[in-house]
PDB file of C-alpha atoms and ligand atoms in Angstrom:
ATOM      1  CA  UNK A   1     -12.442 100.596  84.721  1.00 92.00           C
ATOM      2  CA  UNK A   2     -12.165 102.254  81.723  1.00 96.00           C
ATOM      3  CA  UNK A   3      -9.919 100.181  79.264  1.00 98.00           C
ATOM      4  CA  UNK A   4      -6.933 102.692  77.791  1.00 98.00           C
ATOM      5  CA  UNK A   5      -4.937  99.970  75.679  1.00 98.00           C
ATOM      6  CA  UNK A   6      -6.357  96.484  75.275  1.00 98.00           C
ATOM      7  CA  UNK A   7      -4.263  93.189  75.911  1.00 98.00           C
ATOM      8  CA  UNK A   8      -4.046  92.676  72.130  1.00 98.00           C
ATOM      9  CA  UNK A   9      -3.150  96.237  71.874  1.00 98.00           C
ATOM     10  CA  UNK A  10      -0.305  95.679  74.120  1.00 98.00           C
ATOM     11  CA  UNK A  11       0.995  92.109  72.739  1.00 98.00           C
ATOM     12  CA  UNK A  12       1.375  93.884  69.186  1.00 98.00           C
ATOM     13  CA  UNK A  13       3.294  96.685  70.369  1.00 98.00           C
ATOM     14  CA  UNK A  14       5.447  94.792  72.902  1.00 98.00           C
ATOM     15  CA  UNK A  15       6.437  92.414  70.357  1.00 98.00           C
ATOM     16  CA  UNK A  16       7.279  95.079  68.013  1.00 98.00           C
ATOM     17  CA  UNK A  17       9.531  96.593  70.634  1.00 98.00           C
ATOM     18  CA  UNK A  18      11.435  93.264  71.045  1.00 98.00           C
ATOM     19  CA  UNK A  19      12.327  93.225  67.337  1.00 98.00           C
ATOM     20  CA  UNK A  20      13.463  96.721  67.136  1.00 98.00           C
ATOM     21  CA  UNK A  21      15.816  96.104  70.212  1.00 98.00           C
ATOM     22  CA  UNK A  22      16.674  92.574  68.872  1.00 98.00           C
ATOM     23  CA  UNK A  23      17.638  94.486  65.486  1.00 98.00           C
ATOM     24  CA  UNK A  24      19.684  97.275  67.095  1.00 98.00           C
ATOM     25  CA  UNK A  25      21.582  94.545  69.222  1.00 98.00           C
ATOM     26  CA  UNK A  26      21.382  91.475  67.219  1.00 98.00           C
ATOM     27  CA  UNK A  27      24.552  89.476  69.142  1.00 97.00           C
ATOM     28  CA  UNK A  28      23.615  90.164  72.972  1.00 96.00           C
ATOM     29  CA  UNK A  29      21.841  92.422  74.983  1.00 98.00           C
ATOM     30  CA  UNK A  30      21.213  93.005  78.788  1.00 98.00           C
ATOM     31  CA  UNK A  31      18.206  94.293  80.058  1.00 98.00           C
ATOM     32  CA  UNK A  32      17.271  95.931  83.391  1.00 98.00           C
ATOM     33  CA  UNK A  33      13.772  96.057  84.783  1.00 98.00           C
ATOM     34  CA  UNK A  34      12.901  98.685  86.788  1.00 95.00           C
ATOM     35  CA  UNK A  35      10.610  96.816  89.761  1.00 96.00           C
ATOM     36  CA  UNK A  36       7.907  96.508  90.419  1.00 94.00           C
ATOM     37  CA  UNK A  37       5.758  98.144  87.351  1.00 96.00           C
ATOM     38  CA  UNK A  38       8.298  96.792  84.628  1.00 98.00           C
ATOM     39  CA  UNK A  39       7.959  93.004  85.733  1.00 97.00           C
ATOM     40  CA  UNK A  40       5.092  92.230  83.420  1.00 98.00           C
ATOM     41  CA  UNK A  41       6.253  94.532  80.540  1.00 98.00           C
ATOM     42  CA  UNK A  42       9.762  92.422  80.728  1.00 98.00           C
ATOM     43  CA  UNK A  43       8.365  89.132  81.131  1.00 98.00           C
ATOM     44  CA  UNK A  44       6.325  89.584  77.536  1.00 98.00           C
ATOM     45  CA  UNK A  45       9.122  91.780  75.828  1.00 98.00           C
ATOM     46  CA  UNK A  46      11.675  88.932  76.655  1.00 98.00           C
ATOM     47  CA  UNK A  47       9.770  86.184  75.592  1.00 98.00           C
ATOM     48  CA  UNK A  48       9.205  87.844  72.178  1.00 98.00           C
ATOM     49  CA  UNK A  49      13.057  87.778  71.893  1.00 97.00           C
ATOM     50  CA  UNK A  50      15.187  84.961  70.113  1.00 94.00           C
ATOM     51  CA  UNK A  51      18.745  85.070  70.843  1.00 96.00           C
ATOM     52  CA  UNK A  52      20.781  85.894  73.588  1.00 97.00           C
ATOM     53  CA  UNK A  53      19.338  88.142  76.106  1.00 98.00           C
ATOM     54  CA  UNK A  54      20.313  88.310  79.729  1.00 98.00           C
ATOM     55  CA  UNK A  55      18.238  90.349  82.579  1.00 98.00           C
ATOM     56  CA  UNK A  56      19.101  92.055  86.103  1.00 98.00           C
ATOM     57  CA  UNK A  57      16.551  93.791  88.100  1.00 98.00           C
ATOM     58  CA  UNK A  58      16.435  96.990  90.370  1.00 97.00           C
ATOM     59  CA  UNK A  59      13.873  98.604  92.419  1.00 96.00           C
ATOM     60  CA  UNK A  60      13.758 102.584  92.952  1.00 91.00           C
ATOM     61  CA  UNK A  61      11.225 104.427  95.121  1.00 84.00           C
ATOM     62  CA  UNK A  62      10.212 107.612  94.007  1.00 74.00           C
ATOM     63  CA  UNK A  63       8.477 108.773  97.124  1.00 65.00           C
ATOM     64  CA  UNK A  64       5.287 109.224  95.386  1.00 61.00           C
ATOM     65  CA  UNK A  65       2.643 110.448  97.451  1.00 57.00           C
ATOM     66  CA  UNK A  66      -0.799 109.449  96.055  1.00 57.00           C
ATOM     67  CA  UNK A  67      -0.843 110.276  91.723  1.00 59.00           C
ATOM     68  CA  UNK A  68       2.356 112.548  91.947  1.00 59.00           C
ATOM     69  CA  UNK A  69       5.959 112.134  92.170  1.00 60.00           C
ATOM     70  CA  UNK A  70       7.754 114.475  94.815  1.00 62.00           C
ATOM     71  CA  UNK A  71      10.923 114.319  92.563  1.00 66.00           C
ATOM     72  CA  UNK A  72      13.063 112.781  95.001  1.00 76.00           C
ATOM     73  CA  UNK A  73      14.697 108.873  93.903  1.00 85.00           C
ATOM     74  CA  UNK A  74      16.021 106.358  96.300  1.00 87.00           C
ATOM     75  CA  UNK A  75      17.612 103.359  95.286  1.00 91.00           C
ATOM     76  CA  UNK A  76      16.073 100.134  96.962  1.00 93.00           C
ATOM     77  CA  UNK A  77      17.425  97.288  95.519  1.00 96.00           C
ATOM     78  CA  UNK A  78      20.677  97.439  93.312  1.00 97.00           C
ATOM     79  CA  UNK A  79      21.626  95.679  90.417  1.00 98.00           C
ATOM     80  CA  UNK A  80      23.230  92.338  90.980  1.00 98.00           C
ATOM     81  CA  UNK A  81      25.798  92.335  87.800  1.00 97.00           C
ATOM     82  CA  UNK A  82      28.198  95.034  86.661  1.00 98.00           C
ATOM     83  CA  UNK A  83      27.771  96.812  83.079  1.00 98.00           C
ATOM     84  CA  UNK A  84      30.947  97.336  81.982  1.00 98.00           C
ATOM     85  CA  UNK A  85      30.945  96.852  77.787  1.00 97.00           C
ATOM     86  CA  UNK A  86      27.650  95.712  77.877  1.00 98.00           C
ATOM     87  CA  UNK A  87      24.881  96.738  75.864  1.00 98.00           C
ATOM     88  CA  UNK A  88      22.268  97.665  78.489  1.00 98.00           C
ATOM     89  CA  UNK A  89      18.558  98.442  77.950  1.00 98.00           C
ATOM     90  CA  UNK A  90      16.567  99.872  80.765  1.00 98.00           C
ATOM     91  CA  UNK A  91      12.856  98.523  80.675  1.00 98.00           C
ATOM     92  CA  UNK A  92      10.515 100.904  82.423  1.00 98.00           C
ATOM     93  CA  UNK A  93       7.016 100.859  83.065  1.00 97.00           C
ATOM     94  CA  UNK A  94       6.002 104.361  82.390  1.00 97.00           C
ATOM     95  CA  UNK A  95       7.776 107.826  82.021  1.00 96.00           C
ATOM     96  CA  UNK A  96       5.924 110.445  83.746  1.00 94.00           C
ATOM     97  CA  UNK A  97       7.820 113.678  85.153  1.00 93.00           C
ATOM     98  CA  UNK A  98      11.148 111.738  83.841  1.00 95.00           C
ATOM     99  CA  UNK A  99      12.557 112.252  87.271  1.00 92.00           C
ATOM    100  CA  UNK A 100      13.534 108.485  88.162  1.00 93.00           C
ATOM    101  CA  UNK A 101      14.351 107.597  84.240  1.00 95.00           C
ATOM    102  CA  UNK A 102      17.067 110.378  84.624  1.00 95.00           C
ATOM    103  CA  UNK A 103      18.623 108.919  88.202  1.00 93.00           C
ATOM    104  CA  UNK A 104      18.497 105.638  86.845  1.00 95.00           C
ATOM    105  CA  UNK A 105      20.314 106.840  83.266  1.00 97.00           C
ATOM    106  CA  UNK A 106      22.726 109.034  85.592  1.00 95.00           C
ATOM    107  CA  UNK A 107      23.933 106.282  88.165  1.00 95.00           C
ATOM    108  CA  UNK A 108      23.772 103.521  85.167  1.00 97.00           C
ATOM    109  CA  UNK A 109      26.204 105.284  82.481  1.00 97.00           C
ATOM    110  CA  UNK A 110      28.640 106.106  85.520  1.00 97.00           C
ATOM    111  CA  UNK A 111      29.173 101.768  85.514  1.00 98.00           C
ATOM    112  CA  UNK A 112      30.631 102.092  81.650  1.00 98.00           C
ATOM    113  CA  UNK A 113      27.972 100.064  79.728  1.00 98.00           C
ATOM    114  CA  UNK A 114      29.133  99.872  76.187  1.00 98.00           C
ATOM    115  CA  UNK A 115      25.688 101.595  75.139  1.00 98.00           C
ATOM    116  CA  UNK A 116      22.621 102.298  77.448  1.00 98.00           C
ATOM    117  CA  UNK A 117      19.408 103.022  75.923  1.00 98.00           C
ATOM    118  CA  UNK A 118      15.871 102.991  77.239  1.00 98.00           C
ATOM    119  CA  UNK A 119      12.547 101.255  76.806  1.00 98.00           C
ATOM    120  CA  UNK A 120       9.409 102.570  78.118  1.00 98.00           C
ATOM    121  CA  UNK A 121       6.288 100.730  77.458  1.00 98.00           C
ATOM    122  CA  UNK A 122       4.253 104.019  77.993  1.00 98.00           C
ATOM    123  CA  UNK A 123       5.165 107.825  77.491  1.00 98.00           C
ATOM    124  CA  UNK A 124       3.167 110.857  79.264  1.00 97.00           C
ATOM    125  CA  UNK A 125       5.364 113.541  77.220  1.00 96.00           C
ATOM    126  CA  UNK A 126       3.146 116.879  78.586  1.00 96.00           C
ATOM    127  CA  UNK A 127       3.739 115.827  82.440  1.00 93.00           C
ATOM    128  CA  UNK A 128       8.217 115.930  81.209  1.00 95.00           C
ATOM    129  CA  UNK A 129       9.858 117.947  84.310  1.00 93.00           C
ATOM    130  CA  UNK A 130      13.306 116.707  82.353  1.00 95.00           C
ATOM    131  CA  UNK A 131      14.251 116.137  79.361  1.00 95.00           C
ATOM    132  CA  UNK A 132      15.266 112.306  79.126  1.00 97.00           C
ATOM    133  CA  UNK A 133      15.841 110.480  76.325  1.00 98.00           C
ATOM    134  CA  UNK A 134      13.616 107.037  75.770  1.00 98.00           C
ATOM    135  CA  UNK A 135      14.771 105.309  72.207  1.00 98.00           C
ATOM    136  CA  UNK A 136      11.764 102.719  72.398  1.00 98.00           C
ATOM    137  CA  UNK A 137       8.793 103.899  73.180  1.00 98.00           C
ATOM    138  CA  UNK A 138       5.355 101.915  73.311  1.00 98.00           C
ATOM    139  CA  UNK A 139       2.744 104.098  73.272  1.00 98.00           C
ATOM    140  CA  UNK A 140       1.988 107.961  74.312  1.00 98.00           C
ATOM    141  CA  UNK A 141      -0.691 108.390  76.318  1.00 98.00           C
ATOM    142  CA  UNK A 142      -2.144 111.864  77.679  1.00 96.00           C
ATOM    143  CA  UNK A 143      -2.080 112.823  81.281  1.00 95.00           C
ATOM    144  CA  UNK A 144      -4.126 110.527  83.069  1.00 95.00           C
ATOM    145  CA  UNK A 145      -3.563 108.137  85.803  1.00 96.00           C
ATOM    146  CA  UNK A 146      -3.032 104.546  84.365  1.00 97.00           C
ATOM    147  CA  UNK A 147      -3.144 101.352  85.813  1.00 98.00           C
ATOM    148  CA  UNK A 148      -2.997  97.411  84.958  1.00 98.00           C
ATOM    149  CA  UNK A 149       0.233  95.539  83.031  1.00 98.00           C
ATOM    150  CA  UNK A 150       2.124  95.948  86.148  1.00 98.00           C
ATOM    151  CA  UNK A 151       1.289  99.821  86.783  1.00 97.00           C
ATOM    152  CA  UNK A 152      -0.629 100.226  90.234  1.00 96.00           C
ATOM    153  CA  UNK A 153      -2.388 102.318  92.188  1.00 95.00           C
ATOM    154  CA  UNK A 154      -1.682 101.666  96.055  1.00 94.00           C
ATOM    155  CA  UNK A 155      -0.631  98.188  95.069  1.00 95.00           C
ATOM    156  CA  UNK A 156      -3.410  97.301  93.502  1.00 96.00           C
ATOM    157  CA  UNK A 157      -4.521  96.773  89.546  1.00 97.00           C
ATOM    158  CA  UNK A 158      -0.981  95.101  88.298  1.00 98.00           C
ATOM    159  CA  UNK A 159      -2.806  92.096  87.526  1.00 98.00           C
ATOM    160  CA  UNK A 160      -4.958  93.471  84.882  1.00 98.00           C
ATOM    161  CA  UNK A 161      -3.787  92.016  81.578  1.00 98.00           C
ATOM    162  CA  UNK A 162      -4.969  95.371  79.686  1.00 98.00           C
ATOM    163  CA  UNK A 163      -4.173  99.223  80.921  1.00 98.00           C
ATOM    164  CA  UNK A 164      -6.893 101.175  82.071  1.00 98.00           C
ATOM    165  CA  UNK A 165      -8.031 104.333  83.537  1.00 97.00           C
ATOM    166  CA  UNK A 166      -8.994 104.194  87.561  1.00 90.00           C
ATOM    167  CA  UNK A 167     -12.705 106.229  87.698  1.00 80.00           C
TER     168      UNK A 167
HETATM  169  P1  IMP B   1       8.735 109.997  86.998  1.00 59.30           P
HETATM  170  O1  IMP B   1       9.475 109.829  87.641  1.00 59.30           O
HETATM  171  O2  IMP B   1       7.577 110.741  87.322  1.00 59.30           O
HETATM  172  O3  IMP B   1       8.878 109.437  85.586  1.00 59.30           O
HETATM  173  O4  IMP B   1       7.591 108.463  87.415  1.00 59.30           O
HETATM  174  C1  IMP B   1       7.934 107.428  87.095  1.00 59.30           C
HETATM  175  C2  IMP B   1       7.162 106.202  87.693  1.00 59.30           C
HETATM  176  O5  IMP B   1       5.977 106.923  88.711  1.00 59.30           O
HETATM  177  C3  IMP B   1       6.847 104.981  87.291  1.00 59.30           C
HETATM  178  O6  IMP B   1       7.628 104.717  86.880  1.00 59.30           O
HETATM  179  C4  IMP B   1       5.960 104.507  87.875  1.00 59.30           C
HETATM  180  O7  IMP B   1       5.968 103.633  88.805  1.00 59.30           O
HETATM  181  C5  IMP B   1       5.375 105.664  88.214  1.00 59.30           C
HETATM  182  N1  IMP B   1       3.788 106.352  87.443  1.00 59.30           N
HETATM  183  C6  IMP B   1       3.981 107.374  86.868  1.00 59.30           C
HETATM  184  N2  IMP B   1       2.867 107.533  86.493  1.00 59.30           N
HETATM  185  C7  IMP B   1       1.985 106.359  86.500  1.00 59.30           C
HETATM  186  C8  IMP B   1       0.973 106.371  86.309  1.00 59.30           C
HETATM  187  O8  IMP B   1      -0.191 106.727  85.229  1.00 59.30           O
HETATM  188  N3  IMP B   1      -0.018 104.830  87.015  1.00 59.30           N
HETATM  189  C9  IMP B   1       0.907 104.091  87.754  1.00 59.30           C
HETATM  190  N4  IMP B   1       2.182 104.688  88.033  1.00 59.30           N
HETATM  191  C10 IMP B   1       2.653 105.856  87.333  1.00 59.30           C
HETATM  192 MG1   MG B   2       8.180 102.198  87.676  1.00 59.30          MG
END
């Protein structure tokens, strides 16, 4: 396993992202984590934020075949709470083609949040197939399939504390 981003690099950047989100929403913010990939990112992010913050979870399947996405997105688990009038930040592990995020933003915007932003730990801009806004980006990376820190390959490697490239 080749290490792309070390545990220290990730922790430092996640703390900065938490500060950015808190600065933009000092009074209250509602974080929505996209399962399963974002679970570790969310848990580190939220522990770096003081003050009021609430959480919800949703799961989508992007019908991934191997390491590429098919472009179809399906909701597997919906939110527990409504978004009406809330300051909402979607928390995602990675934006690749952007199709998953584009779908999520469309359906969540329809639920009438006061604001809707997105935080992604990783972004692969050269892979984008749809132009989707991401206000908080942790790291911009090249077109390589990465694992660890919540990200999987065939459900493995989510437990790594760093981001690596499978050889
Ligand atoms: P998109 O719809 O193509 O942007 O794909 C987003 C989803 O594909 C992410 O939420 C991940 O679950 C998965 N994905 C994309 N690239 C990678 C990667 O390099 N490693 C692991 N999962 C990835
Ligand atoms: Mg994901």
